């Protein structure tokens, strides 16, 4: 399989002969409001044209409706007839945007041999969760491919630990920028990403959702230094740059 990170959580999987686009955030640099007053968002430009990003895409996954995961440009530019998997409860909004083949991931969904299973996530802990709203992660399996656990916008908490223990994924994708809202952590930071590597010792951990938003608190370099301090190798923890393709 191949995984290409474009920006933030937007990535493309070449998996079992299919091309899957996850959480398209396609807005131009600095075209959306700041979250903290530090900078307009997104803070970086896309490393490829929207046409190139969408070329060959056969399936879209939208984990939740925050603009940095499914923005207005994506709603306009992603072909409306593509099958789109979403979090249960988001389908009405996505249908109203004109998409015609929307499939809520209620539990397990088999799309052309790609088996998606919805996994719990918590966009923070405590009162901030109500502000952030519900999210989802998923696990993905297919014949002759490594198994994937895409955690989504979540902190490290018991259901994530349980999913790793029960599914023993070959690949774990984490959102690791340490974003905060009103001072509360809402996705994994360096410490939690390192802990995830410890929980998934036999997996490759791929840290994304970094250096694109102004409420992030952890850079790629800081994450790498934190991992090295914990003796986590660069072979286990991969931190791709925007535009980088990993072959796994």
mmCIF file of C-alpha atoms in Angstrom:
data_model
loop_
_atom_site.group_PDB
_atom_site.id
_atom_site.type_symbol
_atom_site.label_atom_id
_atom_site.label_comp_id
_atom_site.label_asym_id
_atom_site.label_seq_id
_atom_site.Cartn_x
_atom_site.Cartn_y
_atom_site.Cartn_z
ATOM 1 C CA UNK A 1 0.000 0.000 0.000
ATOM 2 C CA UNK A 2 0.936 3.640 -0.367
ATOM 3 C CA UNK A 3 -0.053 6.575 1.809
ATOM 4 C CA UNK A 4 0.397 10.149 0.635
ATOM 5 C CA UNK A 5 -0.078 13.011 3.071
ATOM 6 C CA UNK A 6 -1.235 16.240 1.492
ATOM 7 C CA UNK A 7 -1.854 18.504 4.492
ATOM 8 C CA UNK A 8 -3.282 18.263 7.984
ATOM 9 C CA UNK A 9 -5.394 15.056 8.046
ATOM 10 C CA UNK A 10 -5.886 14.995 4.278
ATOM 11 C CA UNK A 11 -4.269 11.877 2.903
ATOM 12 C CA UNK A 12 -4.698 9.415 0.097
ATOM 13 C CA UNK A 13 -4.446 5.658 0.388
ATOM 14 C CA UNK A 14 -3.512 3.421 -2.517
ATOM 15 C CA UNK A 15 -4.851 0.249 -0.929
ATOM 16 C CA UNK A 16 -5.855 -3.090 -2.450
ATOM 17 C CA UNK A 17 -5.965 -1.530 -5.884
ATOM 18 C CA UNK A 18 -8.274 1.292 -4.778
ATOM 19 C CA UNK A 19 -7.680 4.996 -4.185
ATOM 20 C CA UNK A 20 -9.230 6.481 -1.045
ATOM 21 C CA UNK A 21 -9.167 10.163 -0.055
ATOM 22 C CA UNK A 22 -9.550 10.926 3.652
ATOM 23 C CA UNK A 23 -10.734 14.209 5.198
ATOM 24 C CA UNK A 24 -10.274 16.618 2.288
ATOM 25 C CA UNK A 25 -9.175 20.080 3.488
ATOM 26 C CA UNK A 26 -8.568 21.933 0.251
ATOM 27 C CA UNK A 27 -8.781 25.628 1.137
ATOM 28 C CA UNK A 28 -5.990 27.947 -0.006
ATOM 29 C CA UNK A 29 -3.402 29.067 2.552
ATOM 30 C CA UNK A 30 -4.641 31.788 4.943
ATOM 31 C CA UNK A 31 -8.169 31.778 3.454
ATOM 32 C CA UNK A 32 -9.959 30.748 6.675
ATOM 33 C CA UNK A 33 -10.141 32.357 10.123
ATOM 34 C CA UNK A 34 -7.618 31.850 12.887
ATOM 35 C CA UNK A 35 -8.489 29.639 15.851
ATOM 36 C CA UNK A 36 -6.157 31.412 18.292
ATOM 37 C CA UNK A 37 -5.240 34.761 16.751
ATOM 38 C CA UNK A 38 -1.783 33.503 15.780
ATOM 39 C CA UNK A 39 -2.386 33.029 12.047
ATOM 40 C CA UNK A 40 -5.167 32.604 9.498
ATOM 41 C CA UNK A 41 -5.733 28.978 8.518
ATOM 42 C CA UNK A 42 -4.584 26.813 6.907
ATOM 43 C CA UNK A 43 -1.035 27.901 7.649
ATOM 44 C CA UNK A 44 0.436 25.989 4.700
ATOM 45 C CA UNK A 45 -0.434 25.665 1.050
ATOM 46 C CA UNK A 46 -1.372 22.361 -0.523
ATOM 47 C CA UNK A 47 1.672 20.609 -2.027
ATOM 48 C CA UNK A 48 -0.299 19.586 -5.116
ATOM 49 C CA UNK A 49 -3.122 21.000 -7.198
ATOM 50 C CA UNK A 50 -6.662 20.050 -6.281
ATOM 51 C CA UNK A 51 -6.955 18.398 -9.686
ATOM 52 C CA UNK A 52 -3.976 16.172 -8.932
ATOM 53 C CA UNK A 53 -5.260 15.349 -5.447
ATOM 54 C CA UNK A 54 -8.644 14.277 -6.794
ATOM 55 C CA UNK A 55 -7.276 12.405 -9.809
ATOM 56 C CA UNK A 56 -8.193 8.726 -9.602
ATOM 57 C CA UNK A 57 -10.021 8.986 -6.271
ATOM 58 C CA UNK A 58 -12.690 6.288 -6.000
ATOM 59 C CA UNK A 59 -13.876 6.693 -2.413
ATOM 60 C CA UNK A 60 -13.937 9.558 0.098
ATOM 61 C CA UNK A 61 -13.970 9.257 3.891
ATOM 62 C CA UNK A 62 -15.061 12.186 6.079
ATOM 63 C CA UNK A 63 -14.495 11.588 9.776
ATOM 64 C CA UNK A 64 -16.424 14.654 10.991
ATOM 65 C CA UNK A 65 -17.549 18.034 9.771
ATOM 66 C CA UNK A 66 -14.960 20.416 11.198
ATOM 67 C CA UNK A 67 -13.703 22.667 8.421
ATOM 68 C CA UNK A 68 -10.136 21.353 8.662
ATOM 69 C CA UNK A 69 -11.461 17.909 7.693
ATOM 70 C CA UNK A 70 -14.169 18.786 5.157
ATOM 71 C CA UNK A 71 -14.175 22.401 4.061
ATOM 72 C CA UNK A 72 -16.161 24.504 1.638
ATOM 73 C CA UNK A 73 -13.685 23.982 -1.184
ATOM 74 C CA UNK A 74 -13.917 20.206 -0.746
ATOM 75 C CA UNK A 75 -17.712 20.433 -0.835
ATOM 76 C CA UNK A 76 -17.434 22.264 -4.138
ATOM 77 C CA UNK A 77 -14.602 20.354 -5.811
ATOM 78 C CA UNK A 78 -14.964 16.707 -4.738
ATOM 79 C CA UNK A 79 -17.184 14.997 -7.354
ATOM 80 C CA UNK A 80 -20.669 14.692 -5.906
ATOM 81 C CA UNK A 81 -21.226 11.170 -7.267
ATOM 82 C CA UNK A 82 -18.237 9.601 -5.522
ATOM 83 C CA UNK A 83 -19.156 7.179 -2.724
ATOM 84 C CA UNK A 84 -18.529 8.944 0.581
ATOM 85 C CA UNK A 85 -18.248 7.246 3.983
ATOM 86 C CA UNK A 86 -19.046 9.459 6.969
ATOM 87 C CA UNK A 87 -19.698 9.475 10.678
ATOM 88 C CA UNK A 88 -23.301 8.498 11.507
ATOM 89 C CA UNK A 89 -25.239 11.710 11.999
ATOM 90 C CA UNK A 90 -23.283 13.703 9.406
ATOM 91 C CA UNK A 91 -25.009 12.237 6.371
ATOM 92 C CA UNK A 92 -27.842 14.799 6.278
ATOM 93 C CA UNK A 93 -25.443 17.739 6.082
ATOM 94 C CA UNK A 94 -23.357 16.025 3.407
ATOM 95 C CA UNK A 95 -26.408 15.121 1.350
ATOM 96 C CA UNK A 96 -27.557 18.749 1.549
ATOM 97 C CA UNK A 97 -24.188 19.720 0.067
ATOM 98 C CA UNK A 98 -25.176 17.734 -3.037
ATOM 99 C CA UNK A 99 -23.392 14.419 -2.532
ATOM 100 C CA UNK A 100 -25.488 11.549 -3.798
ATOM 101 C CA UNK A 101 -23.835 8.362 -2.492
ATOM 102 C CA UNK A 102 -23.340 8.945 1.245
ATOM 103 C CA UNK A 103 -22.771 5.917 3.458
ATOM 104 C CA UNK A 104 -22.748 6.333 7.249
ATOM 105 C CA UNK A 105 -20.244 4.007 8.907
ATOM 106 C CA UNK A 106 -22.623 2.525 11.456
ATOM 107 C CA UNK A 107 -20.384 -0.399 12.373
ATOM 108 C CA UNK A 108 -18.725 -2.429 9.588
ATOM 109 C CA UNK A 109 -18.860 -1.507 5.906
ATOM 110 C CA UNK A 110 -17.362 -3.564 3.082
ATOM 111 C CA UNK A 111 -16.673 -1.447 0.008
ATOM 112 C CA UNK A 112 -15.204 -3.526 -2.825
ATOM 113 C CA UNK A 113 -13.202 -5.664 -0.418
ATOM 114 C CA UNK A 114 -12.057 -2.767 1.765
ATOM 115 C CA UNK A 115 -13.533 -3.472 5.191
ATOM 116 C CA UNK A 116 -14.009 -0.385 7.357
ATOM 117 C CA UNK A 117 -14.937 -0.679 11.035
ATOM 118 C CA UNK A 118 -15.926 2.428 12.970
ATOM 119 C CA UNK A 119 -13.884 3.131 16.097
ATOM 120 C CA UNK A 120 -14.579 5.502 18.961
ATOM 121 C CA UNK A 121 -12.735 8.766 19.357
ATOM 122 C CA UNK A 122 -12.887 11.637 21.814
ATOM 123 C CA UNK A 123 -11.986 15.123 20.593
ATOM 124 C CA UNK A 124 -10.572 15.978 24.018
ATOM 125 C CA UNK A 125 -11.710 15.000 27.481
ATOM 126 C CA UNK A 126 -14.146 16.717 29.822
ATOM 127 C CA UNK A 127 -16.324 19.741 28.940
ATOM 128 C CA UNK A 128 -14.386 20.526 25.737
ATOM 129 C CA UNK A 129 -15.863 17.392 24.118
ATOM 130 C CA UNK A 130 -19.285 19.045 23.984
ATOM 131 C CA UNK A 131 -17.764 22.010 22.143
ATOM 132 C CA UNK A 132 -15.858 19.796 19.717
ATOM 133 C CA UNK A 133 -18.711 17.398 19.003
ATOM 134 C CA UNK A 134 -18.597 13.736 17.997
ATOM 135 C CA UNK A 135 -15.864 12.264 15.807
ATOM 136 C CA UNK A 136 -14.861 8.814 14.595
ATOM 137 C CA UNK A 137 -11.825 6.775 13.720
ATOM 138 C CA UNK A 138 -11.776 3.535 11.755
ATOM 139 C CA UNK A 139 -9.852 0.371 11.173
ATOM 140 C CA UNK A 140 -9.343 -0.859 7.627
ATOM 141 C CA UNK A 141 -8.537 -4.312 6.331
ATOM 142 C CA UNK A 142 -8.235 -5.904 2.899
ATOM 143 C CA UNK A 143 -6.763 -9.096 1.555
ATOM 144 C CA UNK A 144 -2.974 -9.033 1.190
ATOM 145 C CA UNK A 145 -2.676 -5.535 2.697
ATOM 146 C CA UNK A 146 -1.436 -4.333 6.091
ATOM 147 C CA UNK A 147 -4.204 -3.530 8.546
ATOM 148 C CA UNK A 148 -4.671 0.149 9.410
ATOM 149 C CA UNK A 149 -6.003 1.927 12.466
ATOM 150 C CA UNK A 150 -6.721 5.558 11.607
ATOM 151 C CA UNK A 151 -7.380 7.137 14.986
ATOM 152 C CA UNK A 152 -8.865 10.408 13.766
ATOM 153 C CA UNK A 153 -9.238 13.529 15.897
ATOM 154 C CA UNK A 154 -8.903 11.941 19.304
ATOM 155 C CA UNK A 155 -6.781 12.061 22.397
ATOM 156 C CA UNK A 156 -5.290 8.864 23.746
ATOM 157 C CA UNK A 157 -7.915 7.333 26.035
ATOM 158 C CA UNK A 158 -9.265 3.894 26.908
ATOM 159 C CA UNK A 159 -11.160 3.081 23.655
ATOM 160 C CA UNK A 160 -8.042 3.876 21.598
ATOM 161 C CA UNK A 161 -5.921 1.679 23.861
ATOM 162 C CA UNK A 162 -8.544 -1.068 23.566
ATOM 163 C CA UNK A 163 -8.685 -0.866 19.771
ATOM 164 C CA UNK A 164 -4.912 -1.242 19.497
ATOM 165 C CA UNK A 165 -4.934 -4.198 21.915
ATOM 166 C CA UNK A 166 -7.834 -5.973 20.205
ATOM 167 C CA UNK A 167 -6.945 -5.400 16.543
ATOM 168 C CA UNK A 168 -3.103 -5.429 16.594
ATOM 169 C CA UNK A 169 -2.906 -3.108 13.571
ATOM 170 C CA UNK A 170 0.104 -3.107 11.291
ATOM 171 C CA UNK A 171 -0.192 0.663 10.828
ATOM 172 C CA UNK A 172 -1.548 3.313 13.206
ATOM 173 C CA UNK A 173 -2.213 6.826 11.901
ATOM 174 C CA UNK A 174 -2.324 9.449 14.659
ATOM 175 C CA UNK A 175 -3.252 13.124 14.713
ATOM 176 C CA UNK A 176 -0.342 14.444 16.706
ATOM 177 C CA UNK A 177 -0.147 18.247 16.605
ATOM 178 C CA UNK A 178 -1.238 18.719 20.222
ATOM 179 C CA UNK A 179 -4.006 21.126 19.205
ATOM 180 C CA UNK A 180 -5.726 22.864 22.104
ATOM 181 C CA UNK A 181 -9.083 24.553 22.482
ATOM 182 C CA UNK A 182 -9.559 26.923 25.413
ATOM 183 C CA UNK A 183 -6.439 25.365 26.907
ATOM 184 C CA UNK A 184 -7.700 21.777 26.631
ATOM 185 C CA UNK A 185 -5.888 19.170 24.547
ATOM 186 C CA UNK A 186 -8.152 17.972 21.718
ATOM 187 C CA UNK A 187 -5.865 15.630 19.733
ATOM 188 C CA UNK A 188 -2.735 13.699 20.647
ATOM 189 C CA UNK A 189 0.415 15.566 21.579
ATOM 190 C CA UNK A 190 4.006 14.313 21.572
ATOM 191 C CA UNK A 191 3.645 12.469 24.873
ATOM 192 C CA UNK A 192 0.475 10.668 23.796
ATOM 193 C CA UNK A 193 1.920 9.817 20.386
ATOM 194 C CA UNK A 194 4.974 8.291 22.067
ATOM 195 C CA UNK A 195 2.665 6.334 24.361
ATOM 196 C CA UNK A 196 0.775 5.073 21.312
ATOM 197 C CA UNK A 197 4.068 3.799 19.879
ATOM 198 C CA UNK A 198 4.590 1.910 23.135
ATOM 199 C CA UNK A 199 1.136 0.369 22.943
ATOM 200 C CA UNK A 200 1.585 -0.636 19.298
ATOM 201 C CA UNK A 201 5.168 -1.891 19.476
ATOM 202 C CA UNK A 202 4.839 -4.051 16.352
ATOM 203 C CA UNK A 203 3.131 -1.352 14.276
ATOM 204 C CA UNK A 204 4.414 1.512 12.180
ATOM 205 C CA UNK A 205 2.948 4.714 13.618
ATOM 206 C CA UNK A 206 2.391 7.563 11.165
ATOM 207 C CA UNK A 207 1.897 10.994 12.719
ATOM 208 C CA UNK A 208 -0.101 13.484 10.636
ATOM 209 C CA UNK A 209 -2.305 16.562 11.280
ATOM 210 C CA UNK A 210 0.771 18.711 11.953
ATOM 211 C CA UNK A 211 1.962 22.261 11.196
ATOM 212 C CA UNK A 212 -1.190 23.291 9.332
ATOM 213 C CA UNK A 213 -3.351 24.971 12.002
ATOM 214 C CA UNK A 214 -2.682 27.803 14.399
ATOM 215 C CA UNK A 215 -4.014 26.022 17.499
ATOM 216 C CA UNK A 216 -1.390 23.280 17.176
ATOM 217 C CA UNK A 217 1.281 23.147 19.873
ATOM 218 C CA UNK A 218 3.664 20.434 18.584
ATOM 219 C CA UNK A 219 5.839 20.629 15.474
ATOM 220 C CA UNK A 220 7.278 17.717 13.554
ATOM 221 C CA UNK A 221 10.747 18.466 14.898
ATOM 222 C CA UNK A 222 9.469 18.589 18.469
ATOM 223 C CA UNK A 223 7.668 15.282 18.027
ATOM 224 C CA UNK A 224 10.821 13.665 16.650
ATOM 225 C CA UNK A 225 12.894 14.947 19.566
ATOM 226 C CA UNK A 226 10.310 13.651 22.052
ATOM 227 C CA UNK A 227 10.330 10.255 20.336
ATOM 228 C CA UNK A 228 14.121 10.064 20.376
ATOM 229 C CA UNK A 229 14.094 10.857 24.099
ATOM 230 C CA UNK A 230 11.823 7.821 24.554
ATOM 231 C CA UNK A 231 14.102 5.726 22.297
ATOM 232 C CA UNK A 232 11.395 5.389 19.654
ATOM 233 C CA UNK A 233 13.065 4.810 16.307
ATOM 234 C CA UNK A 234 12.413 6.643 13.074
ATOM 235 C CA UNK A 235 11.588 3.234 11.607
ATOM 236 C CA UNK A 236 8.624 2.874 13.966
ATOM 237 C CA UNK A 237 7.407 6.474 14.113
ATOM 238 C CA UNK A 238 7.081 8.057 10.677
ATOM 239 C CA UNK A 239 6.390 11.790 10.452
ATOM 240 C CA UNK A 240 5.742 12.558 6.780
ATOM 241 C CA UNK A 241 6.086 16.019 5.290
ATOM 242 C CA UNK A 242 3.236 17.520 3.318
ATOM 243 C CA UNK A 243 3.234 15.889 -0.091
ATOM 244 C CA UNK A 244 5.348 12.920 1.001
ATOM 245 C CA UNK A 245 4.392 9.385 -0.069
ATOM 246 C CA UNK A 246 5.106 6.378 2.126
ATOM 247 C CA UNK A 247 5.218 2.853 0.705
ATOM 248 C CA UNK A 248 4.365 0.316 3.396
#
